[in-house]
Coordinates of N, CA, C and O in Angstrom, one line a residue:
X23 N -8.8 -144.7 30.5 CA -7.4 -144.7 30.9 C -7.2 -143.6 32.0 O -7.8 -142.5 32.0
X24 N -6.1 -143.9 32.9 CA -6.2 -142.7 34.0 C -5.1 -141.7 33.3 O -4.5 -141.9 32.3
X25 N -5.0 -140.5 34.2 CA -4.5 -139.7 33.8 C -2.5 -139.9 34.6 O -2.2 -139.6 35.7
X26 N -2.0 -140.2 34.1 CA -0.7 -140.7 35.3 C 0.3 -138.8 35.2 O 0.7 -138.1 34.3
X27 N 0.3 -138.7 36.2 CA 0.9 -137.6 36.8 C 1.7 -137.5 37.7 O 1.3 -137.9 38.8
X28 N 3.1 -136.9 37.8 CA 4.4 -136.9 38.9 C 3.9 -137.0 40.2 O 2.8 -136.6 40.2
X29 N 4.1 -137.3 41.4 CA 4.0 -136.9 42.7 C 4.2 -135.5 42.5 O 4.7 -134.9 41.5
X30 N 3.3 -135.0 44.4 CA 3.5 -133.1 44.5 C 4.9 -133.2 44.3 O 5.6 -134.2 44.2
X31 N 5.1 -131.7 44.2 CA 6.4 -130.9 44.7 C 6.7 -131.4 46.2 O 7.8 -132.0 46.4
X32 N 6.2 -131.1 46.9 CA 6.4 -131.9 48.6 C 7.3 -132.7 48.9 O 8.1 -132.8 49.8
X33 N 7.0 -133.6 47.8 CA 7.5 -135.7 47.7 C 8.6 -135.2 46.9 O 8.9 -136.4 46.8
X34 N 9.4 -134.7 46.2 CA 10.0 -134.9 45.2 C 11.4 -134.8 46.1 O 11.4 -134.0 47.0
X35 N 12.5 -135.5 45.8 CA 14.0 -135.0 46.2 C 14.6 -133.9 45.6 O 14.1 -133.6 44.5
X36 N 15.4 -133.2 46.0 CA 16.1 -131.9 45.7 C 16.9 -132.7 44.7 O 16.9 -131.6 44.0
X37 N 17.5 -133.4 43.9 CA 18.5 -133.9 44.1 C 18.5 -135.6 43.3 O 17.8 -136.5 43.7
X38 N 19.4 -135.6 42.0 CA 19.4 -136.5 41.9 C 20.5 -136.9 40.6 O 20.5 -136.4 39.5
X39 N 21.2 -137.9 41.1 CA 22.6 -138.3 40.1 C 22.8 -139.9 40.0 O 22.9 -140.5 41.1
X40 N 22.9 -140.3 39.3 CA 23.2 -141.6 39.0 C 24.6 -141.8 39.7 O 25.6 -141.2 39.9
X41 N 24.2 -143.3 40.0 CA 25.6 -144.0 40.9 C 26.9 -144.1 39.8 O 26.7 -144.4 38.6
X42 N 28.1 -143.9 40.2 CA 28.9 -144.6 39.0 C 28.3 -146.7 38.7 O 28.4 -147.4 37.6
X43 N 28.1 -146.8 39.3 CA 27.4 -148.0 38.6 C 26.1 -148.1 37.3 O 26.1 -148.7 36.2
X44 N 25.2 -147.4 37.8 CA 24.3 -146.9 37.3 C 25.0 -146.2 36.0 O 24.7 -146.7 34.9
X45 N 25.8 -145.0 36.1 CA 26.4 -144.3 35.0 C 27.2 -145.1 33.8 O 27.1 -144.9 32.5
X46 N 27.9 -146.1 34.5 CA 28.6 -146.9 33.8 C 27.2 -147.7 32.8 O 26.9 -147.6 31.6
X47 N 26.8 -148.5 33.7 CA 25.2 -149.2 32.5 C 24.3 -148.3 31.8 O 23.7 -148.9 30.9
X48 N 24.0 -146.9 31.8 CA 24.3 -146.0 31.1 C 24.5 -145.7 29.9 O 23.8 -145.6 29.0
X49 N 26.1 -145.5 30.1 CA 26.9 -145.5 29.3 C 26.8 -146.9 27.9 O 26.9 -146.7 26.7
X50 N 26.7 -148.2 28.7 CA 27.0 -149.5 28.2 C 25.8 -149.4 27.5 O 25.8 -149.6 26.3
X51 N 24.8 -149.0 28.0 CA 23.3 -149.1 26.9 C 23.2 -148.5 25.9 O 22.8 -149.0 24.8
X52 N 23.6 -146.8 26.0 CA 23.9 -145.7 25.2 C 25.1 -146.4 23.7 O 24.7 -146.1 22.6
X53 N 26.1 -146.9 24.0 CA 27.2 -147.7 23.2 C 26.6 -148.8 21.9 O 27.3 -149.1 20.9
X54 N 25.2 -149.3 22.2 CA 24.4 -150.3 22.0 C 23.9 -149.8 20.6 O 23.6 -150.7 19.9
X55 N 23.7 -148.4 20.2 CA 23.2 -147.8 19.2 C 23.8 -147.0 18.2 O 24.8 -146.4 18.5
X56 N 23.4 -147.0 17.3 CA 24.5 -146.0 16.6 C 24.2 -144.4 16.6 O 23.3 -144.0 17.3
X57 N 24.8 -143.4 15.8 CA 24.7 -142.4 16.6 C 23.7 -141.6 15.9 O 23.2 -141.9 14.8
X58 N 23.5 -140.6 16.6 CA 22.0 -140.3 16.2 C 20.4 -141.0 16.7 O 19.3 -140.6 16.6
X59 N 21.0 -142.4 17.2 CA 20.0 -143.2 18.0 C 19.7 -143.6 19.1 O 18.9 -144.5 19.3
X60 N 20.6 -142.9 20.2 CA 21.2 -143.2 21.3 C 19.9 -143.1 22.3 O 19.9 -143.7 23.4
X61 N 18.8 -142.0 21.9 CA 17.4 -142.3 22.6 C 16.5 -143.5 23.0 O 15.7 -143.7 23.9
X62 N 17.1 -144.4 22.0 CA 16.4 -145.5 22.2 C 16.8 -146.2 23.4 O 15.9 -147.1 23.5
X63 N 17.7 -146.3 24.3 CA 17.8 -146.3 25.5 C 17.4 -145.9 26.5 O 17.7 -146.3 27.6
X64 N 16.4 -144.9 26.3 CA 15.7 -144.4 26.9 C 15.3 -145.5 28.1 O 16.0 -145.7 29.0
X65 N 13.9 -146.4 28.0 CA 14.0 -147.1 28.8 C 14.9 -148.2 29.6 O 14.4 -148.5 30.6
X66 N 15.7 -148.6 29.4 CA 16.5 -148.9 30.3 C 17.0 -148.0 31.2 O 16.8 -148.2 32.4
X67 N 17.6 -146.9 30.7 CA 18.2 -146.1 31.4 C 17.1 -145.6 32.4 O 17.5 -145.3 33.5
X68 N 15.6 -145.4 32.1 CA 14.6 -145.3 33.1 C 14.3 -146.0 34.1 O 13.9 -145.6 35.2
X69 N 14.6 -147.5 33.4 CA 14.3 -148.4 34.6 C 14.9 -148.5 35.8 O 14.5 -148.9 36.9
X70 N 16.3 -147.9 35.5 CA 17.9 -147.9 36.2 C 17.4 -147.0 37.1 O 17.4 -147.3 38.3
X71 N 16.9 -145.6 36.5 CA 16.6 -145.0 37.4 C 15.7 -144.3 38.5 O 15.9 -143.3 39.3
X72 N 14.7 -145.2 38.2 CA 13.8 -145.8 39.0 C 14.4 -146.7 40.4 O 14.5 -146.4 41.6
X73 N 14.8 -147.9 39.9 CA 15.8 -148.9 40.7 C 16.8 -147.6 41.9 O 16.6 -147.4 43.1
X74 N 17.7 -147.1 41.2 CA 18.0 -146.2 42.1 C 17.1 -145.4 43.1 O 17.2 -145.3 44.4
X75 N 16.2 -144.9 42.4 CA 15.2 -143.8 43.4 C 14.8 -144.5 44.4 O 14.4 -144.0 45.4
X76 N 14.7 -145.8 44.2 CA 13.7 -146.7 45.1 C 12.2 -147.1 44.9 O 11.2 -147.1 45.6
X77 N 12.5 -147.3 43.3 CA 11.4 -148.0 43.1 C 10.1 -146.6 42.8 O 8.9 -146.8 43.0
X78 N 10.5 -145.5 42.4 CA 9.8 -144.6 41.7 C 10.6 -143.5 40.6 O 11.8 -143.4 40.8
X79 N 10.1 -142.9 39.8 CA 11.1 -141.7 39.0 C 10.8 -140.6 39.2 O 10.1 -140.1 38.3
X80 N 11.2 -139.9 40.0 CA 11.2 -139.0 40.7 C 11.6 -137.3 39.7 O 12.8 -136.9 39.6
X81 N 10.9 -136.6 39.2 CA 11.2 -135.2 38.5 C 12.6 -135.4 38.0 O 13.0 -135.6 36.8
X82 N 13.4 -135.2 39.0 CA 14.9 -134.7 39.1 C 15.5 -136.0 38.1 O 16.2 -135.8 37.2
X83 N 15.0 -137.3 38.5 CA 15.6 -138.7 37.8 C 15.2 -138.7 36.8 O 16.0 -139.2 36.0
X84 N 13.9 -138.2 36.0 CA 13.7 -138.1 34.5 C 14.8 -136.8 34.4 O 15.8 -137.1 33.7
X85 N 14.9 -135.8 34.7 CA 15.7 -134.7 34.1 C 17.1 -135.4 33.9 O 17.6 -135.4 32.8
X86 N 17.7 -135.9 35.0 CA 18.7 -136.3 34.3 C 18.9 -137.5 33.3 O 19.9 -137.7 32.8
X87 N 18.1 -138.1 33.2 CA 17.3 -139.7 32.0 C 17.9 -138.2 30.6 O 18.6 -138.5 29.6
X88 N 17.5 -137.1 30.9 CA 17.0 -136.3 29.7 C 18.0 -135.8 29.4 O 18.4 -135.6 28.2
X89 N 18.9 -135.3 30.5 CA 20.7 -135.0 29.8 C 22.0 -135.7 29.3 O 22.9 -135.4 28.5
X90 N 21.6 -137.0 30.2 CA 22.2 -138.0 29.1 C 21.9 -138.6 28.4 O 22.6 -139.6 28.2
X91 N 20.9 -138.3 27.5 CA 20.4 -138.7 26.5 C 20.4 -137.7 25.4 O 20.2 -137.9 24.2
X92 N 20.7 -136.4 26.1 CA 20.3 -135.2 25.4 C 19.2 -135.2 24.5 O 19.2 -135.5 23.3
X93 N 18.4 -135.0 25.2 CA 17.3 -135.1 25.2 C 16.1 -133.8 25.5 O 16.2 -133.3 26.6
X94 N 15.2 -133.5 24.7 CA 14.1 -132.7 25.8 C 13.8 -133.7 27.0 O 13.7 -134.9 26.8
X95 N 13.6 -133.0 28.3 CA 12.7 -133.6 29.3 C 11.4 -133.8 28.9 O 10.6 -134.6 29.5
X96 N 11.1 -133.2 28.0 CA 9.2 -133.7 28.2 C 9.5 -134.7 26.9 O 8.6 -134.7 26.1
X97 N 10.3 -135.4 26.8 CA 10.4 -136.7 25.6 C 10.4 -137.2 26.3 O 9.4 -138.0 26.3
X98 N 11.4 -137.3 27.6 CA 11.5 -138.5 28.6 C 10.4 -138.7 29.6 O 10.2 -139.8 30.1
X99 N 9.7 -137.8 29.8 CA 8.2 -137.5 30.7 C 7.6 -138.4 29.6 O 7.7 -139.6 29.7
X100 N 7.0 -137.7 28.4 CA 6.4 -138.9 27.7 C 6.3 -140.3 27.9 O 5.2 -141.0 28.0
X101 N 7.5 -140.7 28.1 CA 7.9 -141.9 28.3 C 7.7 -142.6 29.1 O 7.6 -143.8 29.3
X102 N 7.6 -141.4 30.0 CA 7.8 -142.3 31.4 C 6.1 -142.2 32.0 O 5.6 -142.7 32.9
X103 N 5.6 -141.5 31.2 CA 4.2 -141.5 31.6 C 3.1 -142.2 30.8 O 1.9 -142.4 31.2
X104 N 3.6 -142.6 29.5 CA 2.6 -143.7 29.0 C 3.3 -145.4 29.5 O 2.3 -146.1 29.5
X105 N 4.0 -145.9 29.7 CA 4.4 -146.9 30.5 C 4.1 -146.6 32.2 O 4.5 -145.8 33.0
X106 N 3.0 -147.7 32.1 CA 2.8 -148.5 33.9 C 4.2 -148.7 34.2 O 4.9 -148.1 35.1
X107 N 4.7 -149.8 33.5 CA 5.9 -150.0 34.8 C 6.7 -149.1 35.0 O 7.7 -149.6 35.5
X108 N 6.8 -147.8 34.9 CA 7.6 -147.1 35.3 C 6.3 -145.7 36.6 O 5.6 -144.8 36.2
X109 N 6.5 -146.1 37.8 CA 5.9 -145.5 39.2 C 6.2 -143.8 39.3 O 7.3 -143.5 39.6
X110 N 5.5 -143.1 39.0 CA 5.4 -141.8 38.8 C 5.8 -140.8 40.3 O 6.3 -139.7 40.4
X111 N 5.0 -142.0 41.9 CA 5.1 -141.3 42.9 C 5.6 -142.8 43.8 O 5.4 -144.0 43.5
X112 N 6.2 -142.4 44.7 CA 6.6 -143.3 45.9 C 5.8 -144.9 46.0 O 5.2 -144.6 47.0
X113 N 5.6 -145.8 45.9 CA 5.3 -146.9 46.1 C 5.8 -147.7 47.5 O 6.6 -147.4 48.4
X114 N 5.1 -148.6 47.4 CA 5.5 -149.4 49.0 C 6.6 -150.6 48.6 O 7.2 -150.8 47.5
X115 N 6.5 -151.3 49.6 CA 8.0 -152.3 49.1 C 7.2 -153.4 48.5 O 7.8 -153.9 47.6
X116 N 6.1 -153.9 48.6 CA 5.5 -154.5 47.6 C 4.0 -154.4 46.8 O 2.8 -154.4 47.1
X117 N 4.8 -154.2 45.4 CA 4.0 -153.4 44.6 C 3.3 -154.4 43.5 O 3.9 -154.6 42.5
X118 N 2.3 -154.9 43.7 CA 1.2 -155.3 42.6 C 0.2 -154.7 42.1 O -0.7 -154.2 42.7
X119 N 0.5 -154.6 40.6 CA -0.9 -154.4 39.8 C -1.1 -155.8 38.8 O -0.3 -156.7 38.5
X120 N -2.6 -155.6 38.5 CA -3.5 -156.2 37.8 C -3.6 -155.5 37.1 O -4.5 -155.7 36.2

């Protein structure tokens, strides 16, 4: 198994906030669970923000995955780094794996 690891510091954006669209589905996923369970949203809310970044999850887009979830960040790192489908560094516009 490879080792999956963030892009450098270099690649990373300064910067990163969910659209009110994005916040709203969010929100709507987060609603879905009862309380005390609201983690389990986790990936969706990942996938979202991925979709946002442009198709990668960028440092800053797990950190905030991790405060609305209230969450540790390295839960949501976890997460986001044993799942393939979630792109750790920049990708091209068309992305296949095998």
């Amino acid at each position: 198994m490879a080792v999956r690891k963030l892009a450098p510091e270099d690649m990373q954006p300064k910067s990163f906030a969910f659209s009110p669209e994005n916040e709203a589905y969010a929100d709507q996923q987060i609603a879905k669970y009862p309380p005390g369970r609201q983690a389990s949203a986790i990936i969706a809310i990942l996938g979202k923000a991925q979709e946002q970044a442009g198709g990668w999850l960028p440092r800053k887009a797990i950190e905030a995955v991790a405060a609305k979830l209230d969450m540790a960040p390295i839960r949501v790192m976890e997460v986001a780094t044993f799942y393939t489908m979630f792109n750790l560094e920049p990708v091209g516009k068309h992305f296949i794996q095998f």
